């Protein structure tokens, strides 16, 4: 009986040892699973924290961008000349082609031709020649015409890509007109070609001078007019004073015109060279046009 009891006790102890070993193995397995789960939760929380931080950064950037846009729209709104275009439009314009415009090209070309016609036909050249003591020649006519063309270019460049396209066609119409007038006057083709080459150089030099003058004070503008319009030959300073006043009031007058009307019609009216109250700027009547822009 004692042997049987010892045998049973050994069997029970071995069972207990196996059970303890199994429990120890299970404990180790559970501990490993717990550690892996804890590490996984740590990595998950870390990645989640990174996502939260990244999301917070994106939210902060969006908030800053929104505030910037709001600040620009409330104080310094983007001009139409700064309009955004797509990548395809930028590519085709970089290749020298014209991208899609706000209006059709033929409408813009018709308006540009009409605007140049207003620069030529609605300007009293005789008054300019008499008051400023300029000779009645083709060059004097061109100098007065380019002054008015420049003022139109300054106004149309504020109308975005469509306005800039219109500016190019206005300049094209001007050179076509100069060439035709030279032929009508009987100027030799070789001499006319040389004169036009000189006019082109003087024209773009005058654009830079006038742009600097309109952005600066009257002294800089008077110097630009003295160099370009008077060919550095003006003995009476009152003539320069008259032209400075004329340019200032005309630019202000053109700014009061509607950009949509200018793009569709090209109708421009000019204020007189001499008037009693040059500081009074009245908004002109809007032109009437049909669906075709005519």
Short mmCIF file of C-alpha atoms in Angstrom, two decimals:
data_model
loop_
_atom_site.label_atom_id
_atom_site.label_comp_id
_atom_site.label_asym_id
_atom_site.label_seq_id
_atom_site.Cartn_x
_atom_site.Cartn_y
_atom_site.Cartn_z
CA UNK A 1 0.00 0.00 0.00
CA UNK A 2 2.89 2.32 0.75
CA UNK A 3 4.46 1.52 -2.59
CA UNK A 4 1.16 2.16 -4.29
CA UNK A 5 0.81 5.45 -2.39
CA UNK A 6 4.33 6.51 -3.36
CA UNK A 7 3.61 5.65 -6.96
CA UNK A 8 0.42 7.68 -6.92
CA UNK A 9 2.25 10.56 -5.20
CA UNK A 10 5.00 10.50 -7.85
CA UNK A 11 2.41 10.46 -10.61
CA UNK A 12 0.58 13.36 -9.00
CA UNK A 13 3.81 15.31 -8.56
CA UNK A 14 4.81 14.68 -12.16
CA UNK A 15 1.38 15.87 -13.24
CA UNK A 16 1.80 18.95 -11.13
CA UNK A 17 5.25 19.55 -12.63
CA UNK A 18 3.85 19.16 -16.15
CA UNK A 19 0.99 21.48 -15.27
CA UNK A 20 3.42 24.01 -13.81
CA UNK A 21 5.65 23.73 -16.86
CA UNK A 22 2.63 24.20 -19.11
CA UNK A 23 1.49 27.15 -17.03
CA UNK A 24 5.01 28.61 -17.15
CA UNK A 25 5.11 28.16 -20.92
CA UNK A 26 1.67 29.70 -21.26
CA UNK A 27 2.77 32.53 -18.99
CA UNK A 28 5.81 33.15 -21.14
CA UNK A 29 3.66 33.05 -24.29
CA UNK A 30 1.15 35.43 -22.77
CA UNK A 31 3.97 37.72 -21.62
CA UNK A 32 5.44 37.73 -25.14
CA UNK A 33 2.03 38.46 -26.67
CA UNK A 34 1.51 41.23 -24.13
CA UNK A 35 4.91 42.73 -24.90
CA UNK A 36 4.31 42.59 -28.65
CA UNK A 37 0.87 44.06 -28.21
CA UNK A 38 2.28 46.82 -26.03
CA UNK A 39 5.01 47.57 -28.58
CA UNK A 40 2.41 47.56 -31.32
CA UNK A 41 0.22 49.94 -29.40
CA UNK A 42 3.24 52.17 -28.83
CA UNK A 43 4.09 52.23 -32.51
CA UNK A 44 0.45 52.74 -33.37
CA UNK A 45 0.15 55.59 -30.89
CA UNK A 46 3.40 57.05 -32.18
CA UNK A 47 2.26 56.83 -35.79
CA UNK A 48 -1.13 58.15 -34.77
CA UNK A 49 0.58 61.04 -33.01
CA UNK A 50 2.61 61.69 -36.12
CA UNK A 51 -0.54 61.69 -38.19
CA UNK A 52 -2.17 64.03 -35.72
CA UNK A 53 0.84 66.31 -35.83
CA UNK A 54 0.94 66.15 -39.62
CA UNK A 55 -2.78 66.78 -39.78
CA UNK A 56 -2.33 69.68 -37.41
CA UNK A 57 0.46 71.05 -39.59
CA UNK A 58 -1.71 70.72 -42.70
CA UNK A 59 -4.58 72.35 -40.86
CA UNK A 60 -2.27 75.11 -39.73
CA UNK A 61 -0.98 75.59 -43.28
CA UNK A 62 -4.53 75.68 -44.59
CA UNK A 63 -5.42 78.17 -41.92
CA UNK A 64 -2.45 80.33 -42.79
CA UNK A 65 -3.25 80.08 -46.50
CA UNK A 66 -6.87 80.97 -45.81
CA UNK A 67 -5.85 83.92 -43.72
CA UNK A 68 -3.43 85.03 -46.45
CA UNK A 69 -6.13 84.73 -49.10
CA UNK A 70 -8.53 86.56 -46.89
CA UNK A 71 -5.95 89.26 -46.25
CA UNK A 72 -5.26 89.63 -49.97
CA UNK A 73 -8.92 89.74 -50.86
CA UNK A 74 -9.67 92.35 -48.24
CA UNK A 75 -6.68 94.59 -48.71
CA UNK A 76 -4.57 93.82 -51.78
CA UNK A 77 -6.76 91.76 -54.07
CA UNK A 78 -5.13 90.06 -57.03
CA UNK A 79 -5.28 92.03 -60.21
CA UNK A 80 -6.80 90.46 -63.35
CA UNK A 81 -3.33 90.52 -64.93
CA UNK A 82 -2.30 87.92 -62.31
CA UNK A 83 -4.95 85.40 -63.23
CA UNK A 84 -4.05 81.75 -62.81
CA UNK A 85 -3.80 79.48 -65.84
CA UNK A 86 -3.39 75.75 -66.19
CA UNK A 87 -0.25 73.83 -67.02
CA UNK A 88 -1.37 73.17 -70.61
CA UNK A 89 -1.95 76.88 -71.22
CA UNK A 90 1.47 77.75 -69.84
CA UNK A 91 3.11 75.14 -72.07
CA UNK A 92 1.47 76.28 -75.29
CA UNK A 93 2.15 79.94 -74.46
CA UNK A 94 5.79 79.10 -73.76
CA UNK A 95 5.92 77.59 -77.26
CA UNK A 96 4.71 80.87 -78.74
CA UNK A 97 1.03 80.05 -79.19
CA UNK A 98 -1.93 81.89 -77.70
CA UNK A 99 -3.92 80.06 -75.07
CA UNK A 100 -7.67 80.32 -74.51
CA UNK A 101 -8.85 83.88 -73.94
CA UNK A 102 -11.84 85.36 -72.17
CA UNK A 103 -13.37 86.36 -75.50
CA UNK A 104 -12.81 85.13 -79.03
CA UNK A 105 -9.73 86.39 -80.82
CA UNK A 106 -11.55 88.12 -83.64
CA UNK A 107 -13.58 90.14 -81.14
CA UNK A 108 -10.41 91.20 -79.36
CA UNK A 109 -8.73 92.09 -82.67
CA UNK A 110 -11.70 94.19 -83.77
CA UNK A 111 -11.68 95.99 -80.42
CA UNK A 112 -7.91 96.55 -80.69
CA UNK A 113 -8.26 98.02 -84.18
CA UNK A 114 -11.03 100.32 -82.99
CA UNK A 115 -8.96 101.42 -80.00
CA UNK A 116 -6.01 102.29 -82.21
CA UNK A 117 -8.38 104.15 -84.53
CA UNK A 118 -9.55 106.19 -81.53
CA UNK A 119 -5.91 107.04 -80.77
CA UNK A 120 -5.42 108.33 -84.31
CA UNK A 121 -8.74 109.90 -85.26
CA UNK A 122 -9.95 111.31 -81.93
CA UNK A 123 -6.74 113.23 -81.19
CA UNK A 124 -6.41 116.85 -82.25
CA UNK A 125 -2.89 116.83 -83.73
CA UNK A 126 -3.07 120.43 -84.90
CA UNK A 127 -3.63 121.59 -81.34
CA UNK A 128 -0.62 119.57 -80.20
CA UNK A 129 1.57 120.98 -82.95
CA UNK A 130 0.49 124.58 -82.33
CA UNK A 131 0.60 124.62 -78.53
CA UNK A 132 3.78 122.57 -78.19
CA UNK A 133 5.48 124.15 -81.23
CA UNK A 134 6.15 120.85 -82.94
CA UNK A 135 6.82 120.55 -86.70
CA UNK A 136 4.03 119.08 -88.80
CA UNK A 137 5.87 115.94 -89.97
CA UNK A 138 5.34 112.19 -89.97
CA UNK A 139 7.71 111.84 -87.04
CA UNK A 140 5.80 114.41 -84.97
CA UNK A 141 2.54 112.64 -85.75
CA UNK A 142 4.09 109.33 -84.69
CA UNK A 143 5.36 110.79 -81.40
CA UNK A 144 1.90 112.07 -80.45
CA UNK A 145 0.25 108.82 -81.59
CA UNK A 146 2.64 106.63 -79.62
CA UNK A 147 1.91 108.65 -76.48
CA UNK A 148 -1.78 107.82 -76.77
CA UNK A 149 -1.05 104.20 -77.71
CA UNK A 150 1.10 103.88 -74.62
CA UNK A 151 -1.72 105.15 -72.41
CA UNK A 152 -4.04 102.54 -73.94
CA UNK A 153 -1.45 99.82 -73.35
CA UNK A 154 -1.15 100.83 -69.70
CA UNK A 155 -4.92 100.51 -69.32
CA UNK A 156 -5.36 97.22 -71.19
CA UNK A 157 -2.53 95.43 -69.40
CA UNK A 158 -4.74 95.55 -66.31
CA UNK A 159 -7.24 93.20 -68.00
CA UNK A 160 -5.29 89.98 -67.72
CA UNK A 161 -4.16 87.73 -70.56
CA UNK A 162 -6.89 88.95 -72.90
CA UNK A 163 -5.82 92.54 -72.37
CA UNK A 164 -2.17 91.67 -73.06
CA UNK A 165 -3.17 89.94 -76.30
CA UNK A 166 -5.10 93.06 -77.25
CA UNK A 167 -1.99 95.17 -76.54
CA UNK A 168 0.06 93.14 -79.01
CA UNK A 169 -2.52 93.68 -81.75
CA UNK A 170 -2.75 97.41 -81.02
CA UNK A 171 1.00 97.71 -81.59
CA UNK A 172 0.68 95.61 -84.74
CA UNK A 173 -2.01 97.95 -86.08
CA UNK A 174 0.19 100.94 -85.29
CA UNK A 175 3.14 99.67 -87.36
CA UNK A 176 0.85 98.74 -90.24
CA UNK A 177 -0.58 102.25 -90.20
CA UNK A 178 2.86 103.90 -90.06
CA UNK A 179 4.04 101.89 -93.06
CA UNK A 180 0.93 102.73 -95.09
CA UNK A 181 1.17 106.43 -94.26
CA UNK A 182 4.83 106.45 -95.32
CA UNK A 183 3.95 104.87 -98.65
CA UNK A 184 1.11 107.36 -99.22
CA UNK A 185 3.51 110.23 -98.53
CA UNK A 186 5.83 108.91 -101.22
CA UNK A 187 8.77 108.06 -98.98
CA UNK A 188 11.34 105.78 -100.55
CA UNK A 189 11.03 102.16 -99.44
CA UNK A 190 14.66 101.98 -98.30
CA UNK A 191 14.38 105.24 -96.36
CA UNK A 192 11.03 104.17 -94.93
CA UNK A 193 12.49 100.89 -93.73
CA UNK A 194 15.34 102.69 -92.00
CA UNK A 195 12.96 105.22 -90.46
CA UNK A 196 10.68 102.47 -89.17
CA UNK A 197 13.63 100.67 -87.64
CA UNK A 198 14.54 103.85 -85.80
CA UNK A 199 10.90 104.35 -84.78
CA UNK A 200 10.75 100.84 -83.33
CA UNK A 201 13.81 101.48 -81.17
CA UNK A 202 12.48 104.85 -80.03
CA UNK A 203 9.05 103.39 -79.33
CA UNK A 204 10.22 100.72 -76.90
CA UNK A 205 12.63 103.15 -75.26
CA UNK A 206 9.72 105.58 -74.83
CA UNK A 207 7.60 102.85 -73.22
CA UNK A 208 10.19 102.35 -70.50
CA UNK A 209 10.53 106.09 -69.95
CA UNK A 210 6.78 106.70 -69.77
CA UNK A 211 6.26 103.75 -67.43
CA UNK A 212 8.88 105.10 -65.09
CA UNK A 213 7.35 108.56 -65.28
CA UNK A 214 3.77 107.48 -64.58
CA UNK A 215 4.96 105.54 -61.51
CA UNK A 216 7.11 108.41 -60.24
CA UNK A 217 6.58 112.10 -59.64
CA UNK A 218 5.99 114.83 -62.21
CA UNK A 219 9.70 115.57 -62.57
CA UNK A 220 10.42 112.07 -63.93
CA UNK A 221 7.40 112.18 -66.21
CA UNK A 222 8.39 115.62 -67.52
CA UNK A 223 11.90 114.30 -68.24
CA UNK A 224 10.44 111.35 -70.18
CA UNK A 225 8.23 113.68 -72.22
CA UNK A 226 11.16 116.00 -72.88
CA UNK A 227 13.31 113.12 -74.17
CA UNK A 228 10.70 111.28 -76.23
CA UNK A 229 7.94 113.66 -77.30
CA UNK A 230 9.98 116.85 -77.69
CA UNK A 231 13.19 115.15 -78.83
CA UNK A 232 15.08 117.12 -76.15
CA UNK A 233 14.10 120.34 -77.84
CA UNK A 234 11.71 122.27 -75.63
CA UNK A 235 12.55 125.83 -74.63
CA UNK A 236 9.30 126.67 -72.85
CA UNK A 237 8.74 124.70 -69.59
CA UNK A 238 5.04 125.50 -69.76
CA UNK A 239 4.74 123.02 -72.63
CA UNK A 240 6.11 120.28 -70.41
CA UNK A 241 3.76 121.31 -67.62
CA UNK A 242 0.81 121.14 -70.01
CA UNK A 243 1.78 117.66 -71.25
CA UNK A 244 2.36 116.30 -67.74
CA UNK A 245 -1.11 117.47 -66.73
CA UNK A 246 -2.54 115.98 -69.91
CA UNK A 247 -0.99 112.54 -69.33
CA UNK A 248 -2.05 112.41 -65.68
CA UNK A 249 -5.67 113.26 -66.37
CA UNK A 250 -5.89 110.93 -69.38
CA UNK A 251 -4.57 107.96 -67.43
CA UNK A 252 -7.05 108.68 -64.65
CA UNK A 253 -9.78 109.03 -67.25
CA UNK A 254 -8.93 105.65 -68.81
CA UNK A 255 -8.88 103.97 -65.40
CA UNK A 256 -12.50 105.04 -64.93
CA UNK A 257 -13.56 103.11 -68.04
CA UNK A 258 -14.99 99.60 -67.72
CA UNK A 259 -12.55 96.85 -68.66
CA UNK A 260 -15.30 94.66 -70.12
CA UNK A 261 -16.43 97.46 -72.41
CA UNK A 262 -12.88 98.13 -73.54
CA UNK A 263 -12.28 94.46 -74.36
CA UNK A 264 -15.49 94.19 -76.34
CA UNK A 265 -15.69 97.59 -78.07
CA UNK A 266 -12.31 99.33 -77.82
CA UNK A 267 -14.06 102.70 -77.73
CA UNK A 268 -11.86 105.32 -76.06
CA UNK A 269 -12.62 109.00 -75.59
CA UNK A 270 -9.95 111.58 -74.87
CA UNK A 271 -10.16 114.65 -72.73
CA UNK A 272 -9.12 117.95 -74.35
CA UNK A 273 -5.56 119.15 -74.14
CA UNK A 274 -6.55 122.38 -72.39
CA UNK A 275 -9.55 122.63 -70.07
CA UNK A 276 -10.58 124.87 -67.24
CA UNK A 277 -10.77 122.25 -64.50
CA UNK A 278 -8.39 119.42 -65.24
CA UNK A 279 -8.84 117.84 -61.82
CA UNK A 280 -12.52 117.04 -62.34
CA UNK A 281 -12.73 113.43 -63.49
CA UNK A 282 -16.20 112.41 -64.56
CA UNK A 283 -16.98 108.77 -65.30
CA UNK A 284 -17.87 108.57 -69.00
CA UNK A 285 -20.93 106.84 -70.33
CA UNK A 286 -20.56 103.14 -71.06
CA UNK A 287 -20.63 102.29 -74.78
CA UNK A 288 -23.46 100.21 -76.19
CA UNK A 289 -22.59 97.06 -78.13
CA UNK A 290 -24.43 94.01 -79.42
CA UNK A 291 -23.79 90.30 -78.80
CA UNK A 292 -21.03 90.23 -81.42
CA UNK A 293 -19.15 93.00 -79.69
CA UNK A 294 -19.84 95.54 -82.42
#
